[in-house]
Short mmCIF file of C-alpha atoms and ligand atoms in Angstrom, two decimals:
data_model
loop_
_atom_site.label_atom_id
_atom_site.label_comp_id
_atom_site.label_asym_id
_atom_site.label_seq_id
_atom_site.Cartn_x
_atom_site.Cartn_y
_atom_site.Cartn_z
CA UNK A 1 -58.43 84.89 -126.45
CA UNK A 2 -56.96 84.91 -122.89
CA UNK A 3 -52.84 84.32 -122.77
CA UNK A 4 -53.82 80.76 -120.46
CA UNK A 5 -55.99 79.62 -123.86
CA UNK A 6 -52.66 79.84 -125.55
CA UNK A 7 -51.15 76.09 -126.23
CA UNK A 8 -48.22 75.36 -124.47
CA UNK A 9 -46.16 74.86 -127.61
CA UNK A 10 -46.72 78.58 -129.09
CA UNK A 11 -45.28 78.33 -132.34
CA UNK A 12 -47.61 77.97 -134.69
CA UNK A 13 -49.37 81.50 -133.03
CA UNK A 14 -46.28 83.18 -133.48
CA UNK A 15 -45.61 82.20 -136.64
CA UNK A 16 -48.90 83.16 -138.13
CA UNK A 17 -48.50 86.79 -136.00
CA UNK A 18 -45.31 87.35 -138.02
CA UNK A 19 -47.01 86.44 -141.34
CA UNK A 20 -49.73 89.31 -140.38
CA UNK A 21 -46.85 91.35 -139.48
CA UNK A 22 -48.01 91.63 -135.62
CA UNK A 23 -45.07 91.98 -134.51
CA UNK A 24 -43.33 95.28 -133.15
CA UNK A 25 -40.40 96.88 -131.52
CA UNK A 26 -41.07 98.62 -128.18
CA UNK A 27 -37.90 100.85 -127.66
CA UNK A 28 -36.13 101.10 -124.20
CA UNK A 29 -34.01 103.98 -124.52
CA UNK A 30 -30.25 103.47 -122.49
CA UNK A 31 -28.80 106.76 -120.96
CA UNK A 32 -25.29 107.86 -119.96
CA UNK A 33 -24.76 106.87 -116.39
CA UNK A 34 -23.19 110.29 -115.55
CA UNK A 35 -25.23 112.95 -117.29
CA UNK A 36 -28.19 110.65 -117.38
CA UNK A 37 -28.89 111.98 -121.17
CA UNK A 38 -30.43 109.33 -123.91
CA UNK A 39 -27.51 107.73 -126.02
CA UNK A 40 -29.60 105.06 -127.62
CA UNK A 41 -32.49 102.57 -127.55
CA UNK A 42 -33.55 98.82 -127.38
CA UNK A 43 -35.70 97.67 -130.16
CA UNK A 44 -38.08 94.64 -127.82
CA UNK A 45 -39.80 92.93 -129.72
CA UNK A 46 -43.80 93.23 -128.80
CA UNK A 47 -46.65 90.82 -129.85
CA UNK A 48 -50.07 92.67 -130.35
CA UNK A 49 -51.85 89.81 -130.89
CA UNK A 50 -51.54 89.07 -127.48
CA UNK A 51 -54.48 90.31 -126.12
CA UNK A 52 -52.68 92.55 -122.89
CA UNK A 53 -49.65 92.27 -124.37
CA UNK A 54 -49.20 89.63 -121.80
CA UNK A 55 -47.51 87.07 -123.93
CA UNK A 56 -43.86 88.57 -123.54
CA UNK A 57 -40.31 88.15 -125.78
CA UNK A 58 -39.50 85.38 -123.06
CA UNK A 59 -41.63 82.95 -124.39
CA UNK A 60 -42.45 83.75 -128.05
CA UNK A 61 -38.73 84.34 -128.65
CA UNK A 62 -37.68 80.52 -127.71
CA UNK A 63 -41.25 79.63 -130.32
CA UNK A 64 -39.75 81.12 -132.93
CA UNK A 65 -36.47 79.84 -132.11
CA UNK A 66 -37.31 76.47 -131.99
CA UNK A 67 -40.12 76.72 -135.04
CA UNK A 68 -37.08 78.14 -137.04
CA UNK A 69 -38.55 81.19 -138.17
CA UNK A 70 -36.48 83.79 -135.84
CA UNK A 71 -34.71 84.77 -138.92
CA UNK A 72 -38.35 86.18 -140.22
CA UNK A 73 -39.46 87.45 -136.85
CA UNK A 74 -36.40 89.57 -136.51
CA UNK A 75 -36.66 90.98 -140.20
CA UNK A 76 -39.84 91.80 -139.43
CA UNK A 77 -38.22 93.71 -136.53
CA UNK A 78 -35.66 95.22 -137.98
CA UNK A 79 -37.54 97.13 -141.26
CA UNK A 80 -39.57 99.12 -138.37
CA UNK A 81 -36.69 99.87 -136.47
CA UNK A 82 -35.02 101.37 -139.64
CA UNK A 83 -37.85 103.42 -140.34
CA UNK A 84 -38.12 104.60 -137.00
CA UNK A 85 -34.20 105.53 -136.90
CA UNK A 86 -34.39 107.39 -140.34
CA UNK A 87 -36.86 109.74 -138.60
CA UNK A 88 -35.30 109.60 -135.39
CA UNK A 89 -32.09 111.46 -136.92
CA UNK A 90 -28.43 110.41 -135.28
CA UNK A 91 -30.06 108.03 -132.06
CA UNK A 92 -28.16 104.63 -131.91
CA UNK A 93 -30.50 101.29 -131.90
CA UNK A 94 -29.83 98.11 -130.39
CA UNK A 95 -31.66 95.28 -132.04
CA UNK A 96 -31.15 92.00 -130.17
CA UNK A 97 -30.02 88.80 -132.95
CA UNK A 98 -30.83 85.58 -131.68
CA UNK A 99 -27.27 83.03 -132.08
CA UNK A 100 -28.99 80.71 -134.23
CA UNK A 101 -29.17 83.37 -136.92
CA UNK A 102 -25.50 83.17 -137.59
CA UNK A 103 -26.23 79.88 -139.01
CA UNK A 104 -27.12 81.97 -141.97
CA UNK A 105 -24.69 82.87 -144.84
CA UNK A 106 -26.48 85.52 -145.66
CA UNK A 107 -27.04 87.19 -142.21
CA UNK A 108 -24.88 90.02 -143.07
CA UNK A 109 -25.86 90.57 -146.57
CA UNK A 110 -29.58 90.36 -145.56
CA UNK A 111 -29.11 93.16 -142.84
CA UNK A 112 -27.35 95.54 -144.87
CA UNK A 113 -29.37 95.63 -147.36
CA UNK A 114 -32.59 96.33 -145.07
CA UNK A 115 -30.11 99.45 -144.07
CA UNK A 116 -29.58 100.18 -147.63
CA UNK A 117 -33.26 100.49 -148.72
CA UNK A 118 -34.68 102.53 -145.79
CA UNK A 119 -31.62 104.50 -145.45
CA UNK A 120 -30.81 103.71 -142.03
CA UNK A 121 -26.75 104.15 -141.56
CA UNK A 122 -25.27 100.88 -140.21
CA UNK A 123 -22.71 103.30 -137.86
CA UNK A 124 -26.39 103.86 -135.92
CA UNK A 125 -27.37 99.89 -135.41
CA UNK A 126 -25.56 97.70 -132.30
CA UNK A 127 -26.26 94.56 -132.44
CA UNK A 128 -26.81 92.56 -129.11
CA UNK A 129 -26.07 89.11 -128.95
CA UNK A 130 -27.17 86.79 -126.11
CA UNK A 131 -24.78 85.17 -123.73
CA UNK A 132 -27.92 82.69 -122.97
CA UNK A 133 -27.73 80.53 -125.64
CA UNK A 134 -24.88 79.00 -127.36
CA UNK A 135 -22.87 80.43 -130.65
CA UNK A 136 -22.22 77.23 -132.48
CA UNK A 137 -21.30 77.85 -135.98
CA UNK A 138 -17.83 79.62 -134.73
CA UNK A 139 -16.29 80.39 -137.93
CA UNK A 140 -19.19 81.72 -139.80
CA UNK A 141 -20.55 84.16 -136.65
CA UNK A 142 -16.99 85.58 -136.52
CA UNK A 143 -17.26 86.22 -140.63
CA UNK A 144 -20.62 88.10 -140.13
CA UNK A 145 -19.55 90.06 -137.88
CA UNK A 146 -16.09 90.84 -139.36
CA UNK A 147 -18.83 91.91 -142.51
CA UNK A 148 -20.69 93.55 -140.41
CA UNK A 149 -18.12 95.91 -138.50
CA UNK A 150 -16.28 96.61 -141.47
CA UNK A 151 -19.77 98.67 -142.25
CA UNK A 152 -19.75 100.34 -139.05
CA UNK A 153 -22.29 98.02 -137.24
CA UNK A 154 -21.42 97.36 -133.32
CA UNK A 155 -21.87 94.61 -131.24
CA UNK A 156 -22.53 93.82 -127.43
CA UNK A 157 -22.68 91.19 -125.23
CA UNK A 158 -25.94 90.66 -123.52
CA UNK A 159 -26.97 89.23 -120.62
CA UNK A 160 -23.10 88.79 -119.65
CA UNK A 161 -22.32 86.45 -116.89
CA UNK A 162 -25.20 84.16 -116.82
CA UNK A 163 -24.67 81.39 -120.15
CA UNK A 164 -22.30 80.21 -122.47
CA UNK A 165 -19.44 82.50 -123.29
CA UNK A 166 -16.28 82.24 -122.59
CA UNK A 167 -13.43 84.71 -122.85
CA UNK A 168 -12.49 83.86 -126.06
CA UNK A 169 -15.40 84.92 -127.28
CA UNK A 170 -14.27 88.30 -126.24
CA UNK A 171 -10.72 88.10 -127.89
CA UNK A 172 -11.86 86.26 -131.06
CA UNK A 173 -15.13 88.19 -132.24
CA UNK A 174 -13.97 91.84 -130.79
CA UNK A 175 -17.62 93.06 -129.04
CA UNK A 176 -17.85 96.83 -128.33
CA UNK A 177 -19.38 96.19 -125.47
CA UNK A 178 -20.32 94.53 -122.84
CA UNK A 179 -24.25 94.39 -121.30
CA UNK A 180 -24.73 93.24 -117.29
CA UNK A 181 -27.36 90.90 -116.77
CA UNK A 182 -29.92 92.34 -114.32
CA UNK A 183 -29.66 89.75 -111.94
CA UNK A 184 -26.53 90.77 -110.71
CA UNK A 185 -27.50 94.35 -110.54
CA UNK A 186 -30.85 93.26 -108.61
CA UNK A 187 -29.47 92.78 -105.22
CA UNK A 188 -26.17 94.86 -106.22
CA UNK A 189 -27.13 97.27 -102.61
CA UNK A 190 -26.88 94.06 -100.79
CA UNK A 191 -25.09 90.90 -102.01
CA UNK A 192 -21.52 91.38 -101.71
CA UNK A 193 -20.59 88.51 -104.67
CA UNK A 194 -22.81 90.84 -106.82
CA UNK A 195 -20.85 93.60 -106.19
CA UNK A 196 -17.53 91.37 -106.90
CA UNK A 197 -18.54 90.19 -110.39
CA UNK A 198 -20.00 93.45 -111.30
CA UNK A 199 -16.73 95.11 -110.26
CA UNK A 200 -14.88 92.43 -112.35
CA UNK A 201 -16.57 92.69 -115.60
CA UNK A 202 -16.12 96.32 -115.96
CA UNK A 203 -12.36 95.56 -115.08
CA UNK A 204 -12.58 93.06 -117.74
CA UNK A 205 -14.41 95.34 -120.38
CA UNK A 206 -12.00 97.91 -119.57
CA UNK A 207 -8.97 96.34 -120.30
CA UNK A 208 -10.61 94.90 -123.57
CA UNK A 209 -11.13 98.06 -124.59
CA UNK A 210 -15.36 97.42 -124.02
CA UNK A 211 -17.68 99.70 -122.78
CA UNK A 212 -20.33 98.29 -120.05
CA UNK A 213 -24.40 98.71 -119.78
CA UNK A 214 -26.06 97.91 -116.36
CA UNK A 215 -29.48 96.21 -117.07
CA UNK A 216 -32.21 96.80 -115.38
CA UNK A 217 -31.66 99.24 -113.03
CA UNK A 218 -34.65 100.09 -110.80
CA UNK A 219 -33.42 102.10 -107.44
CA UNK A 220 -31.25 105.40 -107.02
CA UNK A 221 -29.06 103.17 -104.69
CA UNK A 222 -28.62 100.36 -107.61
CA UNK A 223 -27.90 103.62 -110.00
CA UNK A 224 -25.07 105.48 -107.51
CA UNK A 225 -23.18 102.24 -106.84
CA UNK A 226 -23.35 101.19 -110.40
CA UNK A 227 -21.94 105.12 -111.33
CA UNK A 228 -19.06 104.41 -108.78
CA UNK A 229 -18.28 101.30 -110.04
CA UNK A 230 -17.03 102.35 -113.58
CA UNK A 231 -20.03 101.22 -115.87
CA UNK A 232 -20.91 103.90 -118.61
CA UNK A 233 -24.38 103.42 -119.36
CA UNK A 234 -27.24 102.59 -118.03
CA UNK A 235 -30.59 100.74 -118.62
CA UNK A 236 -33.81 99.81 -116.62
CA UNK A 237 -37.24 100.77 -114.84
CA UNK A 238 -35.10 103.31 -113.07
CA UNK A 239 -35.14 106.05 -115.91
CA UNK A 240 -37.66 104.62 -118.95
CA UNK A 241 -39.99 101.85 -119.11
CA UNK A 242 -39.75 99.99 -123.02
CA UNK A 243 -42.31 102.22 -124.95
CA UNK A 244 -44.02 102.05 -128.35
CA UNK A 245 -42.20 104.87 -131.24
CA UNK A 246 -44.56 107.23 -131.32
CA UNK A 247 -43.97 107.82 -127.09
CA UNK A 248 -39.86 107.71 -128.51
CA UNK A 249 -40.62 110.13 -131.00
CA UNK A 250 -42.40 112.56 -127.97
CA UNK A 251 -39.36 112.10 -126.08
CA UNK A 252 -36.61 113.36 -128.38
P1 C2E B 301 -32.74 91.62 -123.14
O1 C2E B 301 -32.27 91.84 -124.53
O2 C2E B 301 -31.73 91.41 -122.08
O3 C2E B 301 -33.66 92.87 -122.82
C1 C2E B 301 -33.81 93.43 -121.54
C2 C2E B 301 -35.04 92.94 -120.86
O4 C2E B 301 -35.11 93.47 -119.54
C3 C2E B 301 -36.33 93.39 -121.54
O5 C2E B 301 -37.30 92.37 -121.32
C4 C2E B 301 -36.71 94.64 -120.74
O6 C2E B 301 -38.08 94.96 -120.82
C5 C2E B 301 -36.32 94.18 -119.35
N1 C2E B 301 -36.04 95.29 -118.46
C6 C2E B 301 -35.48 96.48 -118.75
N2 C2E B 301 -35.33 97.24 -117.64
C7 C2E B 301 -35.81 96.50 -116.61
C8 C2E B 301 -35.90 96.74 -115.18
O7 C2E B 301 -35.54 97.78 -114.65
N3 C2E B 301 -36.44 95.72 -114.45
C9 C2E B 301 -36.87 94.56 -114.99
N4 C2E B 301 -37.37 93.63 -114.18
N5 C2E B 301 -36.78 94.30 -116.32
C10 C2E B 301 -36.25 95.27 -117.12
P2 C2E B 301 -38.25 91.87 -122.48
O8 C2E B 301 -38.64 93.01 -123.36
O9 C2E B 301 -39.32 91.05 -121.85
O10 C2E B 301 -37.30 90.94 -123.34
C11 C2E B 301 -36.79 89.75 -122.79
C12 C2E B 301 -35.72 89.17 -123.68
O11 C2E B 301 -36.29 88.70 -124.92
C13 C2E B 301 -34.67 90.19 -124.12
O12 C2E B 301 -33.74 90.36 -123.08
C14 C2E B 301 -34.10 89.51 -125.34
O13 C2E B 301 -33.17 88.51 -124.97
C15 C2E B 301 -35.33 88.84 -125.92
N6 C2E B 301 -35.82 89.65 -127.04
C16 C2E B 301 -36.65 90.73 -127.04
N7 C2E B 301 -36.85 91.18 -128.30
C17 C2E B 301 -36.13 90.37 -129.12
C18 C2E B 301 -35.92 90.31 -130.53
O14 C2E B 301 -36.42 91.13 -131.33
N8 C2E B 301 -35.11 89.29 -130.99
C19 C2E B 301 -34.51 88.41 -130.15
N9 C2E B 301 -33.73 87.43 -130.68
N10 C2E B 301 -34.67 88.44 -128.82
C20 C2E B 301 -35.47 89.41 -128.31
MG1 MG B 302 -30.86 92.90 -125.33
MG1 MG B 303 -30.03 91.50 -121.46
#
């Protein structure tokens, strides 16, 4: 089946791919912006029912968002990426949590005990949250993630600067850190507002004690001014493609 034989409306696709457990996390490690050595990895999810791959997190993400089986799709995530850290020894994981999850009591619970049973040690997961999409339920996504960090678990930002957030967000739910949407650092060499807002989030992370990620950063130039700009760590094209575990397990 060709990706344009797809329907429009992929849900019921993706659903069935995470009932034959055909979904997989693709691991984009991030790298210290100085020293250029691996801190951690992304865990993106991957469809391998799609027959190139071609079908991408960008539009089976929002299926299962709006089918209401996210939760599932990003358990289904999460066992692999346990099993993969247990062999991968110390190496930190980022697993990106969509916000309509927190409308889940049981969020928490549910995570640590995945952590419990493969033996994965919650100080090793971050979890990302997207600034694309709304937090609604307040009260209970600041309770999960009090839960949550009280077992060691870290948080960040993602996609900062493009969606909903505001900054009490950042006083309220205490993130670790803070990730830069690519689009600011894609014409960071030659858009001068770029180079304001990038400048002003890592003032802002800074002074909320926060450390900063660039996304997606594809050019030596992009890399340098980002370095001289503050931001700790880095992400993108630049240094590793996302790659399936066993090509992770050849790098370390
Ligand atoms: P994200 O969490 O912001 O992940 C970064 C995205 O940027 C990834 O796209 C990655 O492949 C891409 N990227 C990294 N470096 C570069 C670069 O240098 N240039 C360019 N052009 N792109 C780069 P991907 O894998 O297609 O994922 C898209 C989004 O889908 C993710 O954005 C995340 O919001 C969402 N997503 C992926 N996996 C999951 C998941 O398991 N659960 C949830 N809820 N969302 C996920
Ligand atoms: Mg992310
Ligand atoms: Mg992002």
């Amino acid at each position: 089946m060709l990706a344009s034989d797809l329907p429009f409306d992929l849900s019921g696709e993706v659903r069935e791919a995470v009932r034959r457990d055909r979904l997989v996390p693709h691991y984009q490690p991030i790298v210290d912006i100085q020293t250029t050595e691996i801190v951690g990895v992304e865990a993106l999810a991957r469809w391998l029912h799609s027959p190139d791959m071609s079908i991408g997190p960008d539009r089976f993400i929002p299926a299962a968002e709006s089918g209401g089986f996210i939760g599932d799709l990003f358990f289904q995530i999460l066992r692999r990426v346990c099993i993969d850290g247990v062999r991968w020894g110390g190496l930190k994981i980022a697993v990106n949590v969509s916000p309509q999850q927190f409308h889940d009591p049981f969020l928490g619970s549910k995570i640590l005990s995945v952590m419990a049973r493969t033996g994965f040690p919650p100080s090793q997961l971050e979890i990302e949250i997207t600034e694309g999409l709304p937090l609604t339920d307040w009260s209970r996504t600041a309770e999960t993630l009090r839960q949550l960090k009280a077992e060691g678990v870290r948080f960040s930002l993602d996609d900062f600067g493009t969606g909903y957030a505001n900054l009490s967000h950042l006083r309220e739910l205490s993130f670790d850190s803070l990730k830069i949407d690519r689009s600011f650092v894609a014409a960071i060499t030659s858009r001068e507002e770029n180079r304001k807002i990038v400048r002003s989030i890592v003032t802002l992370a800074t002074d909320f004690g926060m450390t900063t990620v660039a996304e997606g950063i594809e050019t030596e130039e992009q890399l340098a001014w980002l370095r001289d700009a503050g931001c700790q760590f880095a992400q993108g094209h630049h240094f590793f493609y996302p790659q399936p575990a066993s090509e992770i397990d050849d790098l370390l």
